[in-house]
Amino acid sequence: MAWGINGRMSKTKLLNKTTRSFLIYAVLILLASAPAFYFISQWLYVYETDEVLIFHKEDFVKGTHHKFTESDIVAWNKYNRDVEIVPDMGVSTDSIVGKSLYEPTSGEMEPFRILYSPVTINSKKFTYIEKTNLVEMEGMVVSIAMMFLCIIVILLAGIIYISRESAAKIWKPFYDTLRKIQDFEIDKNREPNFAPTDIKEFDSLNKSIEKLIEKNTAIYKSQREFVENAAHELQTPLALFQTKVDTLAQAEGLPDEASDIIGALNNDISRMNRLNKNLLLLSKIDNDTYLEKQPVQINNLIEKHIDFFREQGEPKNLSFKLELDVQLSVTTNPALAEVLVNNLFMNAIRHNVQDGEIIITTTQNTVTFANTGLNNPLNSGKLFNRFSKENPSSQGNGLGLAIIKKIGELNQWNISYDFKNDLHYFIVTFP
Amino acid sequence: MKVLIIEDEPAISKSIKEYFKPYGIQCENAASKREALDKIGMYEYDCILLDLMLPDGDGFDILKELKRLNKTDGVIIISAKETLETRIEGFNLGADDYLTKPFHLSELLVRMQALIRRKNFNGSNIITFNEISVDLLGKNVTVNDIKLDITKKEIDLLLYLIGNQNKVLSKSAIAEYLSGDMADMLDNHDFVYAHIKNLKKKLTTSGAGDYIKTVYGLGYKWQDE
């Protein structure tokens, strides 16, 4: 098993893996069967040759040859190269032997099959000798080898072709499913639609995944709905709370202690109220409430509420520096773009220091809010999480940056954080 | 003046009723759609406060019935529902204003006053309090017929204070009222102090009475001396 540099197993495609084992198996079988085939063919050839020899002899015996005279035998031997009638050599039964003999025609030693058989001519015992050259065998071996080579080539080509083409077709639904799972995101309202397949395993794979996704999406949805419903249901008790505190504040002759508490309660309700509104906003963004898009001038959004934010910055005596020379226009939902800009403003004010500074810059594709604040960088890993607060005593509810991030995700804008020259930078990059 | 509060939460309608009483506003309550439709059929109201989620039906049905009866002017929707769609539907069906729960009673009161002013508009639109008069159309304020140099926000604040005279108004209520749609973005309510101080100064230096009282721990109150 091969291991990559990073310690992970190197991955092979399933198709290549099955093809490779097929190929190895086919080559091994072919290599092993080639000699076996050779020996079997040779044995069969020898067997056939021997049968022919016996057949010739029987033909000789059955024919008129048993009436041969001495001179006939001499003549026979003279004109037959391969058959010889010799005086009895003492063989009692047919016997065939393989021997290498000198062949004058080719001038070298060649393999022969030789039959020795007892025959009776004119009641006199003789030995019948017939020999057959096995020289065609060599040519046959070459033919067999050629044939095997052809078979190997055709077979391998076939295996490769089948696995590349036909197997690729078979595995297509699998890769299709895989791609769709990779593209699936639970927070987007798009469930994957698997292509129907006639392969049982893939069909059941698709069904299982569909079921899994369906179940998880339902759980995710109910979770999301829970947040929205909870925030919604809280509105009524909050309204009750608020009106009651408003009424209580009208009471005559309240002691100072009671007034302090009622005043504090008023602030608490405001905070609770804003927290709840932000939760509602987050779940509304999740539920695709803000889909309608149109061109939005970011610069206009920054300038729209600048007076409000200057006022909010007054207690800290913040100075605002706007570097809005570049007109930045993006196509998005105007309400959400405004929420984004406002939250960036709010974040820069909330985490600022006394006599601090806020610098807002636009470029062709970015808007940057830089602000003074704590003299060390924030933990950017946790920064954009819901309810993550660097300063626990801060008035913020910890949702501002989560909302910024959510709006960024929805629009595929990149939201990044940087800390340099004692300034905290929040940069929105538009594609 | 008669107001019908269509609201299934008795504590809310009771608070509204009590808050409005000193201003001579008579409130009646309907806790269900049925009751509301009965009352609408029988009586005339100057203003209707309508909650959209009622135990026996949708508040929009009441709006439709009001439209059929040609009685839609003077409807303020008070609802926990806050989507653009419900807002638009409410306005399309003839509602005049939309207030999302939770709200401050002081804000509801000034919105209602503004609504009734629009409804009874008779050429001039001037609110007076002793020597102070606010011209809503001309957007200016005069004290003993002398025009004040005053910002739009200060006029808003003045109308809010006069509208809620004799009531204690918390800093957060004032801040949220002045911020309008931006109220969700409020980080602190300190700016209220600056606005109150400026308004007070402008009024007193021009000869008006010092009507803005600070109430310890709670906020401010507009009170005739």
XYZ file of C-alpha atoms in Angstrom:
656
model
C 0.000 0.000 0.000
C 1.466 3.330 -1.013
C 1.484 6.276 1.369
C 1.756 9.881 0.316
C 4.118 12.433 1.834
C 1.410 13.823 4.027
C 0.813 10.402 5.554
C -2.387 9.770 3.683
C -2.875 6.670 1.582
C -2.484 7.452 -2.093
C -5.788 6.893 -3.840
C -6.437 4.903 -7.015
C -9.606 5.121 -9.008
C -11.857 2.117 -8.548
C -11.993 1.549 -12.325
C -8.195 1.386 -12.617
C -8.008 -0.915 -9.639
C -10.429 -3.519 -11.045
C -8.902 -3.243 -14.527
C -5.424 -3.741 -13.131
C -6.311 -6.970 -11.328
C -8.129 -8.244 -14.412
C -5.073 -7.553 -16.529
C -2.674 -9.206 -14.110
C -4.896 -12.297 -13.879
C -5.273 -12.535 -17.649
C -1.517 -12.257 -18.265
C -0.719 -14.857 -15.607
C -3.235 -17.348 -16.988
C -2.003 -16.845 -20.536
C 1.648 -17.229 -19.553
C 0.901 -20.400 -17.600
C -1.287 -21.926 -20.277
C 1.123 -21.332 -23.179
C 3.600 -24.161 -22.218
C 0.732 -26.420 -21.156
C -0.891 -25.889 -24.513
C 2.432 -26.623 -26.208
C 2.893 -29.926 -24.420
C -0.692 -30.997 -24.971
C -0.469 -30.188 -28.663
C 2.812 -32.078 -28.951
C 1.351 -35.101 -27.214
C -1.675 -35.008 -29.484
C 0.553 -34.725 -32.544
C 2.696 -37.674 -31.486
C -0.442 -39.657 -30.673
C -1.923 -38.941 -34.103
C 1.370 -39.785 -35.826
C 1.512 -43.110 -33.991
C -2.060 -43.904 -35.011
C -1.162 -43.225 -38.633
C 1.844 -45.570 -38.337
C -0.338 -48.364 -36.915
C -2.933 -47.714 -39.585
C -0.296 -48.002 -42.356
C 0.961 -51.263 -40.901
C -2.560 -52.742 -40.656
C -3.216 -51.641 -44.182
C 0.003 -53.421 -45.176
C -1.052 -56.602 -43.339
C -4.602 -56.606 -44.705
C -3.428 -55.952 -48.272
C -1.804 -58.375 -50.638
C 1.565 -57.892 -48.993
C 1.452 -61.193 -47.124
C 1.904 -62.921 -50.447
C 5.190 -61.042 -51.121
C 8.074 -63.044 -52.356
C 11.678 -62.472 -51.289
C 12.290 -60.373 -54.418
C 9.127 -58.381 -53.810
C 10.473 -57.458 -50.362
C 13.816 -56.369 -51.831
C 11.998 -54.231 -54.392
C 9.635 -52.858 -51.751
C 12.537 -51.842 -49.570
C 14.259 -50.315 -52.514
C 11.345 -48.014 -53.460
C 9.997 -47.207 -49.990
C 12.000 -44.682 -48.091
C 9.980 -44.796 -44.885
C 8.870 -48.425 -44.718
C 11.296 -51.305 -44.464
C 10.713 -55.009 -44.209
C 13.583 -56.639 -42.388
C 14.115 -60.165 -41.134
C 12.606 -60.819 -37.687
C 14.361 -58.563 -35.118
C 12.676 -60.390 -32.234
C 9.756 -57.942 -31.702
C 6.632 -59.750 -30.623
C 4.216 -56.768 -30.352
C 3.899 -53.343 -31.987
C 6.264 -50.820 -30.428
C 6.802 -47.193 -31.329
C 9.857 -45.228 -30.279
C 10.923 -41.610 -30.701
C 14.421 -41.125 -32.047
C 16.609 -38.401 -33.510
C 17.974 -39.447 -36.878
C 20.174 -37.824 -39.463
C 18.137 -36.432 -42.288
C 20.168 -36.231 -45.473
C 17.788 -33.774 -47.153
C 18.210 -31.056 -44.546
C 21.633 -32.297 -43.477
C 20.891 -32.289 -39.714
C 19.433 -34.430 -36.926
C 15.618 -34.446 -36.805
C 13.021 -36.097 -34.557
C 11.332 -39.258 -35.858
C 8.692 -41.740 -34.678
C 9.609 -45.301 -35.580
C 7.209 -48.306 -35.503
C 8.536 -51.813 -35.077
C 5.914 -54.449 -35.777
C 6.000 -58.229 -36.326
C 4.514 -59.319 -39.646
C 4.227 -62.731 -41.327
C 4.886 -62.918 -45.067
C 4.507 -66.319 -46.736
C 4.541 -67.953 -43.271
C 7.870 -66.384 -42.543
C 8.448 -63.913 -39.711
C 9.590 -60.373 -40.550
C 9.765 -57.053 -38.749
C 7.908 -54.089 -40.237
C 9.680 -50.741 -39.626
C 8.066 -47.439 -40.492
C 9.363 -43.988 -39.563
C 7.699 -40.531 -39.735
C 9.438 -37.201 -39.525
C 8.085 -34.929 -36.750
C 9.706 -31.873 -38.258
C 6.337 -29.988 -38.834
C 6.165 -29.677 -35.058
C 8.578 -26.710 -35.019
C 6.417 -24.763 -37.407
C 3.432 -25.582 -35.301
C 5.093 -24.201 -32.159
C 5.706 -20.909 -33.920
C 2.075 -20.835 -35.091
C 0.836 -21.588 -31.596
C 3.033 -18.853 -30.144
C 1.756 -16.403 -32.743
C -1.790 -17.423 -32.052
C -1.261 -16.977 -28.326
C 0.222 -13.564 -28.827
C -2.803 -12.612 -30.901
C -5.164 -13.920 -28.227
C -3.279 -12.023 -25.508
C -3.382 -8.783 -27.457
C -7.066 -9.119 -28.343
C -7.979 -10.161 -24.820
C -6.065 -7.349 -23.122
C -7.348 -4.777 -25.568
C -10.834 -6.093 -24.919
C -10.440 -5.935 -21.151
C -9.088 -2.408 -21.300
C -11.810 -1.357 -23.690
C -14.564 -2.923 -21.635
C -13.392 -1.406 -18.397
C -12.814 2.013 -19.913
C -15.973 2.245 -21.946
C -18.559 -0.140 -20.677
C -17.458 -0.065 -17.042
C -17.287 3.708 -17.180
C -20.873 3.602 -18.341
C -21.803 1.230 -15.545
C -20.131 3.403 -12.912
C -21.536 6.644 -14.296
C -24.467 6.830 -11.860
C -22.016 6.315 -9.007
C -19.812 9.218 -10.041
C -22.910 11.283 -10.699
C -24.147 10.619 -7.163
C -20.710 11.357 -5.743
C -20.526 14.718 -7.501
C -23.983 15.665 -6.285
C -23.135 14.795 -2.694
C -19.981 16.883 -2.947
C -22.027 19.836 -4.180
C -24.655 19.444 -1.481
C -24.841 22.065 1.262
C -27.373 21.635 3.993
C -27.998 25.323 4.547
C -28.892 25.879 0.899
C -32.428 24.888 0.037
C -31.378 22.583 -2.798
C -31.682 18.847 -2.306
C -29.675 16.781 -4.807
C -31.661 15.059 -7.522
C -30.054 11.712 -8.345
C -30.345 10.350 -11.880
C -32.356 7.120 -11.982
C -30.273 3.972 -12.507
C -31.106 0.350 -13.382
C -28.254 -0.978 -11.254
C -29.657 -2.301 -8.011
C -26.706 -1.374 -5.783
C -26.490 2.190 -7.047
C -30.216 2.586 -6.842
C -30.199 1.541 -3.209
C -27.168 3.779 -2.588
C -29.070 6.733 -4.050
C -32.156 5.889 -2.037
C -30.165 5.637 1.184
C -28.425 8.942 0.563
C -31.699 10.590 -0.378
C -33.205 9.362 2.861
C -30.196 10.533 4.855
C -30.247 13.972 3.267
C -33.993 14.263 3.637
C -33.801 13.415 7.319
C -30.911 15.757 8.017
C -32.474 18.578 6.044
C -35.676 18.121 8.010
C -33.757 18.233 11.288
C -31.822 21.275 10.112
C -35.016 22.978 8.998
C -36.817 22.319 12.253
C -33.797 23.645 14.126
C -33.874 26.763 12.011
C -37.612 27.100 12.408
C -37.159 26.672 16.118
C -34.898 29.708 16.284
C -37.354 31.725 14.230
C -40.372 30.535 16.186
C -38.640 31.076 19.514
C -37.684 34.605 18.525
C -41.216 35.209 17.274
C -42.884 33.822 20.355
C -40.642 35.994 22.518
C -42.051 39.137 20.901
C -45.344 38.934 22.804
C -43.909 38.454 26.329
C -41.375 41.159 25.507
C -44.210 43.460 24.487
C -46.020 42.657 27.731
C -42.862 43.296 29.705
C -42.242 46.566 27.942
C -45.749 47.966 28.344
C -45.786 46.961 32.018
C -42.470 48.660 32.715
C -43.709 51.734 30.795
C -46.812 51.736 33.002
C -44.819 51.172 36.171
C -42.592 54.138 35.352
C -45.690 56.377 35.448
C -46.350 55.587 39.111
C -46.236 58.633 41.388
C -43.787 58.976 44.241
C -41.419 56.141 43.413
C -38.442 55.864 45.764
C -35.090 56.475 44.104
C -34.100 52.800 44.417
C -37.211 51.739 42.508
C -36.591 54.368 39.830
C -33.044 53.100 39.362
C -34.284 49.550 38.927
C -37.039 50.548 36.497
C -34.536 52.591 34.501
C -32.191 49.609 34.353
C -35.073 47.330 33.361
C -35.815 49.659 30.479
C -32.261 49.249 29.202
C -32.440 45.495 29.627
C -35.637 45.282 27.604
C -34.057 47.335 24.845
C -31.118 44.967 24.752
C -33.315 41.892 24.804
C -35.400 43.412 22.089
C -32.424 44.032 19.826
C -31.022 40.573 20.475
C -34.331 39.055 19.508
C -34.603 41.183 16.377
C -31.115 40.132 15.342
C -31.948 36.466 15.880
C -35.042 36.932 13.749
C -32.958 38.640 11.090
C -30.437 35.787 11.052
C -33.139 33.171 10.659
C -34.839 35.240 7.978
C -31.594 35.364 6.015
C -31.341 31.594 6.484
C -34.861 31.167 5.176
C -34.104 33.037 1.959
C -36.409 35.915 2.743
C -34.095 38.339 0.993
C -33.721 37.024 -2.528
C -34.673 40.010 -4.645
C -31.570 41.690 -6.042
C -30.809 45.009 -7.666
C -27.764 47.262 -8.117
C -26.784 48.912 -4.854
C -24.361 51.808 -4.351
C -22.352 50.907 -1.261
C -21.133 54.503 -0.921
C -24.716 55.726 -0.662
C -25.425 53.199 2.055
C -22.410 54.406 4.018
C -23.478 58.022 3.720
C -27.159 57.289 4.333
C -26.903 56.869 8.092
C -23.572 58.545 8.745
C -25.261 61.176 10.956
C -26.831 58.476 13.086
C -23.500 56.739 13.556
C -21.620 59.965 14.221
C -24.132 60.554 16.960
C -23.599 57.052 18.303
C -19.862 57.713 18.303
C -20.152 60.984 20.214
C -19.949 59.550 23.741
C -16.550 58.079 22.780
C -15.629 61.212 20.818
C -14.881 59.123 17.731
C -13.658 60.705 14.525
C -14.915 59.367 11.205
C -12.736 59.404 8.123
C -14.489 58.531 4.864
C -12.349 57.661 1.869
C -15.097 57.053 -0.629
C -13.500 58.303 -3.834
C -14.281 55.090 -5.680
C -17.948 54.487 -6.447
C -18.643 50.895 -5.436
C -21.715 49.296 -6.964
C -22.831 45.703 -6.343
C -25.904 43.739 -7.310
C -27.549 42.377 -4.212
C -30.532 42.646 -1.932
C -30.635 46.323 -0.862
C -32.059 45.606 2.592
C -29.306 43.128 3.374
C -26.578 45.390 1.997
C -27.814 48.090 4.337
C -27.842 45.697 7.277
C -24.259 44.723 6.409
C -22.999 48.301 6.248
C -24.864 49.267 9.431
C -23.465 46.321 11.337
C -19.945 47.128 10.174
C -20.463 50.671 11.433
C -21.880 49.429 14.717
C -19.028 47.005 15.200
C -16.451 49.728 14.585
C -18.158 52.027 17.106
C -18.900 49.447 19.760
C -15.366 48.101 20.018
C -13.691 51.458 19.769
C -11.814 53.364 22.459
C -12.205 56.888 23.799
C -11.100 59.476 21.181
C -10.745 56.666 18.686
C -10.971 56.672 14.917
C -12.971 54.938 12.212
C -11.701 54.888 8.624
C -14.006 53.692 5.866
C -12.504 53.052 2.458
C -14.022 51.854 -0.796
C -12.139 50.468 -3.778
C -13.337 48.908 -7.036
C -14.327 45.710 -5.251
C -13.836 46.164 -1.507
C -15.202 48.149 1.367
C -13.025 48.366 4.474
C -13.936 49.485 7.976
C -10.844 50.129 10.074
C -11.125 51.111 13.703
C -8.985 51.684 16.752
C -9.666 49.364 19.654
C -7.869 46.844 21.831
C -4.165 46.866 21.100
C -3.977 43.236 20.154
C -5.491 41.277 17.287
C -8.783 39.472 17.838
C -9.126 35.720 17.602
C -10.189 35.591 13.972
C -11.167 31.918 14.214
C -14.011 32.578 16.631
C -14.683 36.159 15.667
C -17.603 35.525 13.321
C -19.358 32.921 15.475
C -22.693 33.678 17.038
C -22.438 35.030 20.567
C -18.657 35.106 20.462
C -17.618 38.159 22.431
C -14.088 39.352 23.013
C -15.160 41.743 25.701
C -17.857 40.154 27.882
C -18.909 43.456 29.421
C -19.631 45.030 26.036
C -23.156 46.144 25.204
C -23.175 44.137 22.008
C -25.131 40.934 21.703
C -22.474 39.043 19.800
C -24.600 38.713 16.680
C -23.352 41.664 14.642
C -20.405 39.883 13.067
C -22.403 36.665 12.663
C -24.937 38.662 10.640
C -22.140 40.228 8.591
C -20.709 36.780 7.892
C -24.103 35.345 6.976
C -24.808 38.129 4.502
C -21.325 37.596 3.070
C -21.940 33.872 2.646
C -25.302 34.439 1.015
C -23.796 36.775 -1.583
C -20.474 34.957 -1.916
C -18.599 37.964 -0.610
C -15.416 37.369 1.288
C -15.350 38.897 4.764
C -11.900 39.056 6.327
C -10.303 40.457 9.431
C -6.844 41.934 9.793
C -4.923 43.764 12.488
C -2.102 46.128 11.579
C -0.746 49.453 12.828
C -3.031 49.150 15.863
C -6.103 49.165 13.626
C -8.703 46.432 13.295
C -9.673 45.946 9.652
C -12.895 44.374 8.479
C -12.777 43.946 4.735
C -15.641 42.915 2.489
C -14.440 41.774 -0.916
C -16.996 41.625 -3.713
C -16.384 39.293 -6.635
C -62.111 59.982 20.989
C -62.862 56.274 20.684
C -60.317 53.605 19.948
C -60.887 49.896 19.417
C -58.028 47.647 20.492
C -58.204 44.285 18.732
C -55.731 42.295 20.747
C -55.994 38.885 22.363
C -53.445 39.601 25.073
C -55.504 41.295 27.833
C -52.447 42.709 29.616
C -51.412 44.638 26.505
C -54.840 46.094 25.830
C -55.183 47.009 29.491
C -51.835 48.832 29.496
C -52.781 50.748 26.342
C -56.137 51.659 27.800
C -54.616 52.983 31.007
C -51.876 54.867 29.226
C -54.350 56.581 26.869
C -56.977 57.426 29.483
C -55.503 60.756 30.702
C -55.635 62.054 27.112
C -59.369 61.600 26.937
C -59.050 58.548 24.724
C -61.658 55.927 25.358
C -60.563 52.407 24.577
C -62.647 49.376 23.900
C -61.248 45.938 23.629
C -61.956 43.024 21.323
C -60.033 39.839 22.123
C -61.137 37.805 19.104
C -61.939 38.211 15.440
C -65.638 37.540 16.104
C -65.870 40.167 18.791
C -63.970 42.641 16.649
C -66.262 42.129 13.637
C -69.329 42.561 15.880
C -68.036 45.840 17.298
C -66.924 47.190 13.939
C -70.407 46.540 12.576
C -72.088 48.366 15.421
C -69.917 51.336 16.350
C -67.757 54.012 14.816
C -64.160 54.375 15.984
C -61.612 57.119 15.431
C -58.826 54.621 15.389
C -58.439 50.838 15.410
C -55.371 49.084 16.779
C -55.184 45.695 15.124
C -53.161 42.647 16.114
C -52.765 40.285 13.160
C -52.609 37.019 15.077
C -55.924 36.345 16.772
C -57.068 33.086 18.355
C -59.942 32.604 15.918
C -58.429 33.969 12.749
C -56.274 36.316 10.797
C -56.309 40.063 11.433
C -56.237 40.592 7.672
C -59.820 39.287 7.518
C -60.864 42.171 9.752
C -59.054 44.597 7.445
C -60.936 43.151 4.478
C -64.235 43.569 6.296
C -63.308 47.173 7.182
C -62.490 47.811 3.557
C -65.858 46.420 2.545
C -67.528 48.764 5.049
C -65.345 51.685 3.872
C -64.045 52.185 7.379
C -60.344 51.576 6.848
C -59.026 55.013 7.722
C -57.462 54.967 11.143
C -56.083 51.433 11.359
C -52.715 50.828 13.012
C -51.451 47.262 12.833
C -49.668 46.162 15.989
C -48.079 42.815 15.323
C -45.214 40.546 16.253
C -45.017 39.571 12.591
C -42.388 41.607 10.902
C -41.854 40.779 7.287
C -41.954 43.057 4.328
C -44.792 40.948 2.889
C -47.111 41.376 5.873
C -46.341 45.084 5.961
C -47.130 45.495 2.276
C -50.259 43.386 2.544
C -51.394 45.427 5.535
C -50.920 48.724 3.695
C -52.554 47.342 0.553
C -55.589 46.377 2.582
C -55.863 49.940 3.834
C -53.956 50.074 7.123
C -52.427 53.484 7.902
C -49.507 52.458 10.060
C -47.631 49.397 11.208
C -45.969 49.011 14.592
C -43.958 45.930 15.455
C -44.210 44.375 18.882
C -42.680 45.041 21.309
C -43.282 48.784 21.196
C -43.348 51.644 23.654
C -46.788 52.942 24.584
C -45.429 56.460 24.093
C -44.606 55.672 20.473
C -48.018 54.147 19.851
C -49.621 57.249 21.271
C -47.749 59.735 19.059
C -48.333 57.576 16.001
C -52.017 57.498 16.785
C -52.097 61.237 17.325
C -50.377 61.773 13.995
C -52.853 59.463 12.307
C -55.834 61.264 13.744
C -54.326 64.607 12.762
C -53.987 63.386 9.186
C -57.521 62.063 9.283
C -59.040 65.298 10.595
C -56.812 67.498 8.506
C -58.536 70.824 7.984
C -56.118 73.092 6.178
C -53.847 74.118 8.983
C -51.884 71.601 10.911
C -50.617 73.327 13.996
C -50.123 71.911 17.434
C -50.005 74.348 20.297
C -48.951 74.019 23.883
C -49.319 77.261 25.801
C -46.921 79.692 24.109
C -45.341 77.017 21.867
C -46.787 76.147 18.472
C -45.504 73.596 16.018
C -46.372 73.949 12.353
C -46.284 70.447 10.951
C -46.448 71.485 7.321
C -43.977 74.356 7.518
C -41.773 72.295 9.787
C -41.100 75.124 12.186
C -41.665 75.994 15.827
C -42.619 79.378 17.229
C -42.589 80.579 20.807
C -44.786 83.642 21.335
C -44.792 83.968 17.523
C -41.015 84.051 17.327
C -39.551 81.402 15.070
C -36.969 79.086 16.588
C -33.858 77.820 14.888
C -34.544 74.144 15.381
C -33.524 70.872 13.729
C -35.907 68.279 12.332
C -34.929 65.830 15.021
C -35.669 68.389 17.707
C -39.139 68.987 16.245
C -39.714 65.215 16.348
C -38.606 65.155 19.950
C -40.825 68.111 20.837
C -43.887 66.507 19.252
C -43.136 63.277 21.039
C -42.784 65.020 24.406
C -45.907 67.165 23.992
C -47.890 64.188 22.719
C -46.928 62.223 25.810
C -47.320 65.092 28.254
C -47.304 64.177 31.921
C -45.813 60.767 31.175
C -42.387 59.612 32.215
C -40.448 58.756 29.061
C -37.427 56.509 29.390
C -34.193 57.343 27.624
C -34.462 54.098 25.656
C -38.000 54.920 24.516
C -36.897 58.375 23.363
C -33.772 56.965 21.695
C -35.759 54.311 19.845
C -38.383 56.814 18.772
C -35.793 59.247 17.428
C -33.830 56.503 15.661
C -36.826 55.123 13.796
C -35.721 52.253 11.550
C -32.213 52.485 12.934
C -33.353 51.692 16.498
C -32.002 48.145 16.113
C -28.543 49.611 15.612
C -28.502 51.593 18.845
C -25.456 51.026 20.966
C -26.175 53.580 23.668
C -28.860 56.057 24.552
C -26.495 58.828 25.611
C -27.302 61.037 22.635
C -30.802 61.540 24.046
C -29.336 63.712 26.780
C -27.713 66.027 24.230
C -30.951 66.413 22.255
C -33.013 67.070 25.378
C -30.468 69.597 26.609
C -30.424 71.464 23.276
C -34.203 71.521 22.939
C -34.639 72.680 26.519
C -32.120 75.468 25.987
C -33.697 76.644 22.744
C -37.146 76.722 24.295
C -36.213 78.466 27.520
C -33.934 81.054 25.912
C -36.758 82.035 23.590
C -39.040 82.618 26.517
C -40.957 79.367 26.734
C -41.581 77.677 30.054
C -39.237 74.995 31.280
C -41.554 72.085 30.609
C -38.982 69.316 30.278
C -38.419 67.745 33.672
C -35.766 65.191 34.479
C -37.167 62.226 36.390
C -34.567 60.600 38.588
C -33.368 57.232 37.257
C -36.116 56.986 34.667
C -35.874 59.683 32.038
C -37.804 62.812 31.168
C -41.281 64.204 31.393
C -43.106 67.063 29.646
C -45.133 68.853 32.275
C -46.998 72.132 32.447
C -45.523 74.219 35.247
